[in-house]
Amino acid sequence: VSLRGTAFKRSLELCRAMGKQVIFLRDNDDKTTSYWEDHYDDLLDARSRMYVGEPALGETLEPQMVKANSAELESLRQALELAEGADVEEWILKDSNKTEAALRILESSVKVAFPPYINEAVEDLQGDW
């Protein structure tokens, strides 16, 4: 579920009130993980985990996807169904393409790499936490 601003925090409050486990991912918005841990401190406990991408890899998911696939950018271009030579980063960063990019990657049979924080979240989902 993609949420913004107050809705994001309210959703976490609801999960906590219901006693649900929750893993959440968020863009770093050029701030460190510790900044976001402090920001959501009242909502983080043993039943909730937050994963934030490294600022050095980009402020949002999209540039982090490009960096994660920098060695195989053609694979990402194919997964996004872009023409050969198309500028992947320019296309994926357009607000109107962000959701479309996520859906294309999800539905593609082309293997792409994901940023480390997403891989960590998936590993935790598969484990006992």
PDB file of C-alpha atoms in Angstrom:
ATOM      1  CA  VAL A   1       0.000   0.000   0.000  1.00  0.00           C
ATOM      2  CA  SER A   2       1.428   3.347  -0.949  1.00  0.00           C
ATOM      3  CA  LEU A   3       0.668   6.094   1.548  1.00  0.00           C
ATOM      4  CA  ARG A   4       1.715   9.688   2.028  1.00  0.00           C
ATOM      5  CA  GLY A   5       2.103  11.981   5.009  1.00  0.00           C
ATOM      6  CA  THR A   6      -0.444  11.702   7.777  1.00  0.00           C
ATOM      7  CA  ALA A   7      -2.144   8.657   6.227  1.00  0.00           C
ATOM      8  CA  PHE A   8       1.120   6.744   6.542  1.00  0.00           C
ATOM      9  CA  LYS A   9       1.455   7.426  10.249  1.00  0.00           C
ATOM     10  CA  ARG A  10      -2.260   6.783  10.881  1.00  0.00           C
ATOM     11  CA  SER A  11      -1.994   3.399   9.164  1.00  0.00           C
ATOM     12  CA  LEU A  12       0.891   2.446  11.429  1.00  0.00           C
ATOM     13  CA  GLU A  13      -1.106   3.580  14.459  1.00  0.00           C
ATOM     14  CA  LEU A  14      -4.007   1.408  13.327  1.00  0.00           C
ATOM     15  CA  CYS A  15      -1.765  -1.654  12.904  1.00  0.00           C
ATOM     16  CA  ARG A  16      -0.354  -1.094  16.354  1.00  0.00           C
ATOM     17  CA  ALA A  17      -3.818  -0.680  17.929  1.00  0.00           C
ATOM     18  CA  MET A  18      -4.922  -3.928  16.271  1.00  0.00           C
ATOM     19  CA  GLY A  19      -1.793  -5.738  17.464  1.00  0.00           C
ATOM     20  CA  LYS A  20      -0.708  -6.529  13.898  1.00  0.00           C
ATOM     21  CA  GLN A  21       2.814  -7.163  12.748  1.00  0.00           C
ATOM     22  CA  VAL A  22       3.901  -4.696  10.124  1.00  0.00           C
ATOM     23  CA  ILE A  23       6.930  -4.187   7.955  1.00  0.00           C
ATOM     24  CA  PHE A  24       7.071  -0.832   6.271  1.00  0.00           C
ATOM     25  CA  LEU A  25       9.330   0.675   3.677  1.00  0.00           C
ATOM     26  CA  ARG A  26       9.818   4.359   3.179  1.00  0.00           C
ATOM     27  CA  ASP A  27      11.795   6.682   0.982  1.00  0.00           C
ATOM     28  CA  ASN A  28      14.609   8.382   2.863  1.00  0.00           C
ATOM     29  CA  ASP A  29      13.813  11.829   1.416  1.00  0.00           C
ATOM     30  CA  ASP A  30      17.513  12.624   1.874  1.00  0.00           C
ATOM     31  CA  LYS A  31      17.440  11.865   5.609  1.00  0.00           C
ATOM     32  CA  THR A  32      19.232   9.115   7.512  1.00  0.00           C
ATOM     33  CA  THR A  33      17.625   5.960   8.844  1.00  0.00           C
ATOM     34  CA  SER A  34      18.150   7.227  12.393  1.00  0.00           C
ATOM     35  CA  TYR A  35      16.162  10.372  11.557  1.00  0.00           C
ATOM     36  CA  TRP A  36      13.200   8.227  10.492  1.00  0.00           C
ATOM     37  CA  GLU A  37      13.601   5.898  13.490  1.00  0.00           C
ATOM     38  CA  ASP A  38      13.326   8.954  15.755  1.00  0.00           C
ATOM     39  CA  HIS A  39      10.372  10.274  13.736  1.00  0.00           C
ATOM     40  CA  TYR A  40       8.402   7.022  14.132  1.00  0.00           C
ATOM     41  CA  ASP A  41       9.835   6.052  17.509  1.00  0.00           C
ATOM     42  CA  ASP A  42       6.413   5.850  19.171  1.00  0.00           C
ATOM     43  CA  LEU A  43       5.273   3.340  16.526  1.00  0.00           C
ATOM     44  CA  LEU A  44       8.320   1.094  16.382  1.00  0.00           C
ATOM     45  CA  ASP A  45       8.338  -1.959  18.597  1.00  0.00           C
ATOM     46  CA  ALA A  46       8.864  -5.727  18.388  1.00  0.00           C
ATOM     47  CA  ARG A  47       5.843  -6.024  16.074  1.00  0.00           C
ATOM     48  CA  SER A  48       6.840  -3.330  13.593  1.00  0.00           C
ATOM     49  CA  ARG A  49       9.917  -2.857  11.485  1.00  0.00           C
ATOM     50  CA  MET A  50      10.915  -0.037   9.216  1.00  0.00           C
ATOM     51  CA  TYR A  51      13.295  -0.206   6.282  1.00  0.00           C
ATOM     52  CA  VAL A  52      14.735   2.919   4.706  1.00  0.00           C
ATOM     53  CA  GLY A  53      16.995   3.185   1.677  1.00  0.00           C
ATOM     54  CA  GLU A  54      20.443   4.696   2.002  1.00  0.00           C
ATOM     55  CA  PRO A  55      20.484   8.407   1.060  1.00  0.00           C
ATOM     56  CA  ALA A  56      23.675   7.903  -0.966  1.00  0.00           C
ATOM     57  CA  LEU A  57      21.708   5.634  -3.328  1.00  0.00           C
ATOM     58  CA  GLY A  58      18.931   8.157  -3.949  1.00  0.00           C
ATOM     59  CA  GLU A  59      16.114   9.899  -2.079  1.00  0.00           C
ATOM     60  CA  THR A  60      13.342   7.633  -3.366  1.00  0.00           C
ATOM     61  CA  LEU A  61      12.793   4.097  -4.576  1.00  0.00           C
ATOM     62  CA  GLU A  62      13.105   4.934  -8.263  1.00  0.00           C
ATOM     63  CA  PRO A  63      16.730   6.155  -8.364  1.00  0.00           C
ATOM     64  CA  GLN A  64      17.611   3.352  -5.960  1.00  0.00           C
ATOM     65  CA  MET A  65      16.179   0.842  -8.445  1.00  0.00           C
ATOM     66  CA  VAL A  66      18.313   2.372 -11.200  1.00  0.00           C
ATOM     67  CA  LYS A  67      21.446   2.153  -9.024  1.00  0.00           C
ATOM     68  CA  ALA A  68      20.665  -1.431  -7.964  1.00  0.00           C
ATOM     69  CA  ASN A  69      20.488  -2.344 -11.646  1.00  0.00           C
ATOM     70  CA  SER A  70      23.350  -0.174 -12.903  1.00  0.00           C
ATOM     71  CA  ALA A  71      25.372  -3.222 -14.021  1.00  0.00           C
ATOM     72  CA  GLU A  72      22.351  -4.642 -15.886  1.00  0.00           C
ATOM     73  CA  LEU A  73      20.428  -1.517 -16.849  1.00  0.00           C
ATOM     74  CA  GLU A  74      19.188  -3.213 -20.026  1.00  0.00           C
ATOM     75  CA  SER A  75      17.305  -5.756 -17.878  1.00  0.00           C
ATOM     76  CA  LEU A  76      15.530  -2.952 -16.036  1.00  0.00           C
ATOM     77  CA  ARG A  77      14.797  -1.229 -19.351  1.00  0.00           C
ATOM     78  CA  GLN A  78      13.248  -4.483 -20.635  1.00  0.00           C
ATOM     79  CA  ALA A  79      11.219  -5.022 -17.456  1.00  0.00           C
ATOM     80  CA  LEU A  80       9.869  -1.490 -17.835  1.00  0.00           C
ATOM     81  CA  GLU A  81       9.089  -2.174 -21.511  1.00  0.00           C
ATOM     82  CA  LEU A  82      11.114   0.818 -22.659  1.00  0.00           C
ATOM     83  CA  ALA A  83      12.644   1.193 -26.090  1.00  0.00           C
ATOM     84  CA  GLU A  84      16.303   0.394 -26.551  1.00  0.00           C
ATOM     85  CA  GLY A  85      18.380   3.407 -25.566  1.00  0.00           C
ATOM     86  CA  ALA A  86      15.544   5.022 -23.564  1.00  0.00           C
ATOM     87  CA  ASP A  87      16.695   6.917 -20.483  1.00  0.00           C
ATOM     88  CA  VAL A  88      15.505   4.633 -17.679  1.00  0.00           C
ATOM     89  CA  GLU A  89      16.127   7.095 -14.863  1.00  0.00           C
ATOM     90  CA  GLU A  90      14.379   9.962 -16.625  1.00  0.00           C
ATOM     91  CA  TRP A  91      11.335   7.779 -17.388  1.00  0.00           C
ATOM     92  CA  ILE A  92      11.060   6.138 -13.967  1.00  0.00           C
ATOM     93  CA  LEU A  93      11.347   9.467 -12.100  1.00  0.00           C
ATOM     94  CA  LYS A  94       8.350  11.077 -13.801  1.00  0.00           C
ATOM     95  CA  ASP A  95       5.504  11.210 -11.276  1.00  0.00           C
ATOM     96  CA  SER A  96       3.102   9.888 -13.876  1.00  0.00           C
ATOM     97  CA  ASN A  97       5.277   6.785 -14.403  1.00  0.00           C
ATOM     98  CA  LYS A  98       6.047   5.743 -10.820  1.00  0.00           C
ATOM     99  CA  THR A  99       3.064   3.451 -10.287  1.00  0.00           C
ATOM    100  CA  GLU A 100       3.268   2.175 -13.855  1.00  0.00           C
ATOM    101  CA  ALA A 101       6.943   1.327 -13.322  1.00  0.00           C
ATOM    102  CA  ALA A 102       6.145  -0.685 -10.192  1.00  0.00           C
ATOM    103  CA  LEU A 103       3.406  -2.627 -11.989  1.00  0.00           C
ATOM    104  CA  ARG A 104       5.592  -3.352 -15.005  1.00  0.00           C
ATOM    105  CA  ILE A 105       8.406  -4.655 -12.810  1.00  0.00           C
ATOM    106  CA  LEU A 106       5.962  -6.784 -10.826  1.00  0.00           C
ATOM    107  CA  GLU A 107       4.421  -8.323 -13.938  1.00  0.00           C
ATOM    108  CA  SER A 108       7.668  -8.757 -15.875  1.00  0.00           C
ATOM    109  CA  SER A 109       9.431 -12.073 -16.314  1.00  0.00           C
ATOM    110  CA  VAL A 110      12.720 -10.173 -16.600  1.00  0.00           C
ATOM    111  CA  LYS A 111      14.789 -10.492 -13.439  1.00  0.00           C
ATOM    112  CA  VAL A 112      15.819  -7.179 -11.879  1.00  0.00           C
ATOM    113  CA  ALA A 113      17.759  -6.301  -8.752  1.00  0.00           C
ATOM    114  CA  PHE A 114      16.218  -4.475  -5.814  1.00  0.00           C
ATOM    115  CA  PRO A 115      17.801  -2.008  -3.392  1.00  0.00           C
ATOM    116  CA  PRO A 116      19.311  -3.544  -0.255  1.00  0.00           C
ATOM    117  CA  TYR A 117      16.607  -2.271   2.102  1.00  0.00           C
ATOM    118  CA  ILE A 118      13.900  -4.035   0.112  1.00  0.00           C
ATOM    119  CA  ASN A 119      15.897  -7.279   0.093  1.00  0.00           C
ATOM    120  CA  GLU A 120      16.306  -7.007   3.880  1.00  0.00           C
ATOM    121  CA  ALA A 121      12.558  -6.525   4.350  1.00  0.00           C
ATOM    122  CA  VAL A 122      11.779  -9.553   2.170  1.00  0.00           C
ATOM    123  CA  GLU A 123      14.273 -11.669   4.117  1.00  0.00           C
ATOM    124  CA  ASP A 124      12.607 -10.655   7.384  1.00  0.00           C
ATOM    125  CA  LEU A 125       9.180 -11.455   5.969  1.00  0.00           C
ATOM    126  CA  GLN A 126      10.394 -14.936   5.141  1.00  0.00           C
ATOM    127  CA  GLY A 127      11.945 -15.464   8.571  1.00  0.00           C
ATOM    128  CA  ASP A 128      10.613 -15.618  12.102  1.00  0.00           C
ATOM    129  CA  TRP A 129      10.634 -12.192  13.623  1.00  0.00           C
TER     130      TRP A 129
END
